[in-house]
Tab-separated table of C-alpha atoms and ligand atoms in Angstrom:
chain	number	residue	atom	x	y	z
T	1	UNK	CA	-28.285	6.224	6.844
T	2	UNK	CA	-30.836	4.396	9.297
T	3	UNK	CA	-29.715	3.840	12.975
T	4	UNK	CA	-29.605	0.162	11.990
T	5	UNK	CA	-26.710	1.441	9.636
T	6	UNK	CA	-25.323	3.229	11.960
T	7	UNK	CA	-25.148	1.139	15.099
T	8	UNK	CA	-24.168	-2.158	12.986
T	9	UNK	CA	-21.588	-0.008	11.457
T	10	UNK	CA	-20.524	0.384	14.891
T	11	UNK	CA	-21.037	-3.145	16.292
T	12	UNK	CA	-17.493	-4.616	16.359
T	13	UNK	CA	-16.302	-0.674	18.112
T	14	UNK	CA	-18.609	0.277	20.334
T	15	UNK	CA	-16.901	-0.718	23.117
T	16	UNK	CA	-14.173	1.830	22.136
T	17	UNK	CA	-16.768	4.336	21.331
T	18	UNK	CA	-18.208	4.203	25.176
T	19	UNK	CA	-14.708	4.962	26.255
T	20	UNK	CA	-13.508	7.050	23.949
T	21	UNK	CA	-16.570	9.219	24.882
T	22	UNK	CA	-16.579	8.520	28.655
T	23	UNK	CA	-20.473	7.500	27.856
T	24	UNK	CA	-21.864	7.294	31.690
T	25	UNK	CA	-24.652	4.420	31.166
T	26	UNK	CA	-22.736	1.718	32.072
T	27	UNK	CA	-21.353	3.120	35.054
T	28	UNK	CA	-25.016	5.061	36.347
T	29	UNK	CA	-26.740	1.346	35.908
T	30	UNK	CA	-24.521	0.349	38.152
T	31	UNK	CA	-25.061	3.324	40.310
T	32	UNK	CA	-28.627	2.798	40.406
T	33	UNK	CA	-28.857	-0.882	40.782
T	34	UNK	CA	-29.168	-0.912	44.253
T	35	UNK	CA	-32.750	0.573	44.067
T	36	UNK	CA	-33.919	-2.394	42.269
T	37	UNK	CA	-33.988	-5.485	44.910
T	38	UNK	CA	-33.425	-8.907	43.258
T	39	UNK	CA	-35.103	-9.265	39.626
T	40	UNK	CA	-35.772	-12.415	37.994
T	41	UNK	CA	-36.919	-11.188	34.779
T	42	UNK	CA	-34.991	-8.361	33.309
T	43	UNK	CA	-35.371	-6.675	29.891
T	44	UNK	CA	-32.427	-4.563	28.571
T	45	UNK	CA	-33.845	-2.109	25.567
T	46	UNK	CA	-31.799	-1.079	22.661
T	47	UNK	CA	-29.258	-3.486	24.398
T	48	UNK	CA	-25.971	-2.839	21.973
T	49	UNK	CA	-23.505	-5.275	22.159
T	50	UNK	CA	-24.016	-6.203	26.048
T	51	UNK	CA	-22.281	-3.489	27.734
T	52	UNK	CA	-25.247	-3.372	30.195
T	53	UNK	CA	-25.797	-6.579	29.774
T	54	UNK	CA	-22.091	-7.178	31.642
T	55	UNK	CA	-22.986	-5.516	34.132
T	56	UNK	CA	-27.159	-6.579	34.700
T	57	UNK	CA	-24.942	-10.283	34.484
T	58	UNK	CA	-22.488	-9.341	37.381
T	59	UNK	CA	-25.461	-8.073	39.428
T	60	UNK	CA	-27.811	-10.628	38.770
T	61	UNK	CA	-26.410	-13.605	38.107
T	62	UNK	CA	-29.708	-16.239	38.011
T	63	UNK	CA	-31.820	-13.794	36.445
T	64	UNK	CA	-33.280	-14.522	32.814
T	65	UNK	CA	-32.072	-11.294	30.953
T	66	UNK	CA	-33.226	-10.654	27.837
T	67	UNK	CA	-31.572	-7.723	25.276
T	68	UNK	CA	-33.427	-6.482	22.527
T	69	UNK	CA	-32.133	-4.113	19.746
T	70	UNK	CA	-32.687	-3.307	16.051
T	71	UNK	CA	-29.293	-3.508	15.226
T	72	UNK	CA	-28.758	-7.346	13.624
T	73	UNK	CA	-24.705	-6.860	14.023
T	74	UNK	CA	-24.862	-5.596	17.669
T	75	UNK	CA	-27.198	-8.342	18.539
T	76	UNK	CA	-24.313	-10.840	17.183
T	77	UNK	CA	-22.246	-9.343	19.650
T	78	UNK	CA	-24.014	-9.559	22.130
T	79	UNK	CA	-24.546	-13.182	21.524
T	80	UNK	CA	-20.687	-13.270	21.739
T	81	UNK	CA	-20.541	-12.051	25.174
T	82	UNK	CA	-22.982	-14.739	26.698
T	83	UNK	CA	-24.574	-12.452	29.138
T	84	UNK	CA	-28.368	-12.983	27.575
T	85	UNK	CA	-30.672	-15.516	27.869
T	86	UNK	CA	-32.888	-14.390	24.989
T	87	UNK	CA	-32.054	-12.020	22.510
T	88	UNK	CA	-34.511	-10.021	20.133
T	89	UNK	CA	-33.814	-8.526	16.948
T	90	UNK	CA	-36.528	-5.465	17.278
T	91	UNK	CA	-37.753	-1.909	16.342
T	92	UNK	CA	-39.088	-0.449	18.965
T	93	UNK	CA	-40.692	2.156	17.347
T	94	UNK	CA	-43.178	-0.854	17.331
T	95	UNK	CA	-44.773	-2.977	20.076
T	96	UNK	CA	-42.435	-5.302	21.621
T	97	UNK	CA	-45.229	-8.013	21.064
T	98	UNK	CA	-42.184	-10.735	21.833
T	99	UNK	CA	-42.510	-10.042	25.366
T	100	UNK	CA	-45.859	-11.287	27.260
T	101	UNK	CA	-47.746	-8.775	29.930
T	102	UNK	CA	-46.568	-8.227	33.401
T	103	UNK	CA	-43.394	-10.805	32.574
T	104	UNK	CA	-40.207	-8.047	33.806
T	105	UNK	CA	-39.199	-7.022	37.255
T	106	UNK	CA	-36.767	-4.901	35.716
T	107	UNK	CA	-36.621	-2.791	32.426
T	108	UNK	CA	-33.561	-0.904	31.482
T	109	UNK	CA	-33.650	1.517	28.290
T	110	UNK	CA	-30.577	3.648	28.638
T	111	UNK	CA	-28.878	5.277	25.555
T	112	UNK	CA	-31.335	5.266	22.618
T	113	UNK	CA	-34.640	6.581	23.418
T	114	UNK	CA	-33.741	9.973	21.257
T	115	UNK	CA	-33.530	7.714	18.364
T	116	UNK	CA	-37.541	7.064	18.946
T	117	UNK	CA	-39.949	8.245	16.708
T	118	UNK	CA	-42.720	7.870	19.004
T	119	UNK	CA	-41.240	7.245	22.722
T	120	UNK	CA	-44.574	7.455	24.397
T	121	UNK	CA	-45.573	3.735	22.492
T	122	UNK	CA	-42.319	2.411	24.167
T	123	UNK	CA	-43.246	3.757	27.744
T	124	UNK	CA	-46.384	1.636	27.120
T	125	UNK	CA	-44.921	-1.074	25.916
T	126	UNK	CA	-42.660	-1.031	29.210
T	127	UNK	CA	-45.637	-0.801	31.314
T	128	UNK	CA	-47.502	-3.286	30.077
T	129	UNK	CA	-44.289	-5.714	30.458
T	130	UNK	CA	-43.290	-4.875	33.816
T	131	UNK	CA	-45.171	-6.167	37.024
T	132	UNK	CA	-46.569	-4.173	39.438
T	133	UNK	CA	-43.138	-2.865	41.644
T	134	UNK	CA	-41.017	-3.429	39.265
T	135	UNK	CA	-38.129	-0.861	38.089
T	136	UNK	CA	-37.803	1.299	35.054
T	137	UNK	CA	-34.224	2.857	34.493
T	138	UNK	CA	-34.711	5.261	31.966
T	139	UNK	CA	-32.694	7.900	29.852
T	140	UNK	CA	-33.527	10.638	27.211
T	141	UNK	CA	-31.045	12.957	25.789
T	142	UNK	CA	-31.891	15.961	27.210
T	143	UNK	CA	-33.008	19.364	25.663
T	144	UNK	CA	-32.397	22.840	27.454
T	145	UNK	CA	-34.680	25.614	25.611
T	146	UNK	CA	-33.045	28.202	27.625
T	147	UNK	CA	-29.691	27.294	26.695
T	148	UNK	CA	-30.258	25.712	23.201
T	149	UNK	CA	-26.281	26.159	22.028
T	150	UNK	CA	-25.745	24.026	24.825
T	151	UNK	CA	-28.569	21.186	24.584
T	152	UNK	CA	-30.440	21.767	21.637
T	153	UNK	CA	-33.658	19.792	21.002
T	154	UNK	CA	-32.012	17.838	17.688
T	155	UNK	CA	-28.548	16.951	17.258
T	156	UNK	CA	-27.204	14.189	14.308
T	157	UNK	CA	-24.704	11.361	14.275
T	158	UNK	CA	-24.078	11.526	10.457
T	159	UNK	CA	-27.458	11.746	9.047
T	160	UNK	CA	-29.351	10.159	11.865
T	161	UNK	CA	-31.035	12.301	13.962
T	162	UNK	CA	-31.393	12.298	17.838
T	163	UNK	CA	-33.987	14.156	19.631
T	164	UNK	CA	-33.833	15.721	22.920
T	165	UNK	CA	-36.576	16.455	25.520
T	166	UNK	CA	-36.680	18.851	28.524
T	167	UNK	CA	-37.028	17.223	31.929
T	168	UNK	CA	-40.998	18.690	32.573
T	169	UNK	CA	-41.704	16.742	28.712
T	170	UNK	CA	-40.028	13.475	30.160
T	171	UNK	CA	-42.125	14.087	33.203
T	172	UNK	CA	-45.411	14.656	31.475
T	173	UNK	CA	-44.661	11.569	29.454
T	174	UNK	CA	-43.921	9.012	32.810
T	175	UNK	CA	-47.444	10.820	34.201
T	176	UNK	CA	-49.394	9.250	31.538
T	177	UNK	CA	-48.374	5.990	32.341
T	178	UNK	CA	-48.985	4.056	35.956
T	179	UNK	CA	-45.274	5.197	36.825
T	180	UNK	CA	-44.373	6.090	39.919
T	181	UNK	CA	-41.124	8.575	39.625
T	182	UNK	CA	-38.439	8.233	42.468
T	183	UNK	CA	-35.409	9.778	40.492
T	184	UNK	CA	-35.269	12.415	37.499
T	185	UNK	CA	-31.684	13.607	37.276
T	186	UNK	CA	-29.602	15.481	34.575
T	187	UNK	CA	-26.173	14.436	34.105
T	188	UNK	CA	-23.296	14.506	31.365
T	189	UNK	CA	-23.808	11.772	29.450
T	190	UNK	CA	-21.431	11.622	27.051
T	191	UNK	CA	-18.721	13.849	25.270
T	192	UNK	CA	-18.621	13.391	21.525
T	193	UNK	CA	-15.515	14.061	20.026
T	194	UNK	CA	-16.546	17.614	18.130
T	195	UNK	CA	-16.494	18.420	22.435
T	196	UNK	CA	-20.367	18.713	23.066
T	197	UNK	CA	-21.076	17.235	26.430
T	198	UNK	CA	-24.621	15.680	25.553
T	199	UNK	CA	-26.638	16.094	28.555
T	200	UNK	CA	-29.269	13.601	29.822
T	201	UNK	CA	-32.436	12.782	31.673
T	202	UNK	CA	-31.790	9.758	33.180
T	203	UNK	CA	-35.192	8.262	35.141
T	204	UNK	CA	-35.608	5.597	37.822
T	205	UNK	CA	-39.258	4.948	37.844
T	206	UNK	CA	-41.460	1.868	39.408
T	207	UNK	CA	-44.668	0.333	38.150
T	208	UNK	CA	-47.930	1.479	39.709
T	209	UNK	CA	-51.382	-0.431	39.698
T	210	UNK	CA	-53.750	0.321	37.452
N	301	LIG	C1	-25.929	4.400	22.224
N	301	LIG	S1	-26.354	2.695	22.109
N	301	LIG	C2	-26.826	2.401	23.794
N	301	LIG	C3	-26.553	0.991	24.206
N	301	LIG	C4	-26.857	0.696	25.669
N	301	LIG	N1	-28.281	0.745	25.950
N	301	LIG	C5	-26.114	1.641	26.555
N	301	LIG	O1	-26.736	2.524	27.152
N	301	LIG	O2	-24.873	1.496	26.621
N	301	LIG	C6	-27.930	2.740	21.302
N	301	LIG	C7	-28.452	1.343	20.935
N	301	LIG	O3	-29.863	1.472	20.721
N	301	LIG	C8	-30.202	0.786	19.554
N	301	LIG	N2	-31.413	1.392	18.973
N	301	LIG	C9	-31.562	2.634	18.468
N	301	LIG	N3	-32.804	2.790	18.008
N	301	LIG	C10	-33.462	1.633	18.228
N	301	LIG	C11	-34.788	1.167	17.949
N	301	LIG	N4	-35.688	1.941	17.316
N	301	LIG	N5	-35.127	-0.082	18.311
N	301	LIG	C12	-34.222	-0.894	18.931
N	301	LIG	N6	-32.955	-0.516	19.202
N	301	LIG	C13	-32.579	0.728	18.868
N	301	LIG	C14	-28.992	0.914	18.641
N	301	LIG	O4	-28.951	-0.079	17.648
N	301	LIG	C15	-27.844	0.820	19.655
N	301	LIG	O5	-27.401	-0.506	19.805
């Protein structure tokens, strides 16, 4: 099964799925948003069915928001919710070449970046679409080599497979990009129902020069 599979098999649930897991994203975006001033152009990566997207809306109510996701049957549910302006069918194992340079004052990629294949393309492709000062909220699942029983580096949903990073690797991979990193914390992010709290990097990060 692909994570397209997977996450359109899970379009018309997911809602249920956040709660039935006491998933964190929505509630640490809306933690964090306070950090990020007053965006007009937000991005919101591997967007689901607008669960972010709610709350980016509440925030931000005359920003253009724009979800993107590879999932076709999440991206009709988003649709549903009317919290986008744009949305964007997309891999983003590939360049986002749908969105121009320097266009986003705000990028949020919460919840799927252990599905990448390549994650350091996407941290390009995020700084080459966000200004200079603008915000990156960020999360990886997060891998403890010390303690691998409790946060090994790969873990599956069915036969997809997520991978995790320590917190130095997610630092080393923000250093090769103009990032400047305010915020690197671990926390719970979700408890799947087999009873493994997955932990997480999540990443609040702003655009440098250069
Ligand atoms: C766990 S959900 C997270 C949704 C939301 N960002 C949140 O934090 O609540 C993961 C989403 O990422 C999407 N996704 C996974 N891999 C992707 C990829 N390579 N390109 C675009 N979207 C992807 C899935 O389709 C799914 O909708």
């Amino acid at each position: 099964m692909s994570v397209r599979d997977l996450y359109d098999s899970m379009a018309q649930r997911y809602d249920a799925v956040v709660e039935a897991t006491s998933y964190i994203g929505p509630d640490w975006l809306e933690r964090n948003l306070p950090q990020v001033g007053s965006p007009s152009a937000v991005i919101d990566l591997g967007c689901a069915n607008g669960s972010l997207g709610a709350v980016l809306r509440g925030r931000f109510p005359e920003a253009c928001i724009t979800g993107v996701d590879i999932s076709e049957r999440m991206i009709e549910e988003a649709r549903i919710r009317e919290v986008y302006d744009r949305l964007i069918v997309h891999d983003l194992n590939a360049p986002l070449v749908q969105i121009e340079d320097s266009s986003a004052d705000l990028v949020v990629a919460l919840g799927f970046c252990e599905f990448l294949s390549e994650p350091e393309l996407l941290l390009g492709e995020i700084s080459r679409t966000l200004a200079v000062g603008g915000v990156l909220l960020l999360s990886f699942q997060e891998y403890w080599p010390d303690r691998p029983a409790e946060a090994p580096r790969t873990t599956r949903s069915g036969s997809v497979l997520h991978k995790a990073y320590t917190s130095l690797e997610v630092s080393e991979m923000l250093k090769a990009q103009p990032y400047s990193v305010k915020k690197l914390v671990s926390e719970t992010g979700y408890v799947s129902g087999s009873g493994f709290a997955c932990p997480y990097v999540f990443v609040c990060a702003v655009r440098q020069s250069g």
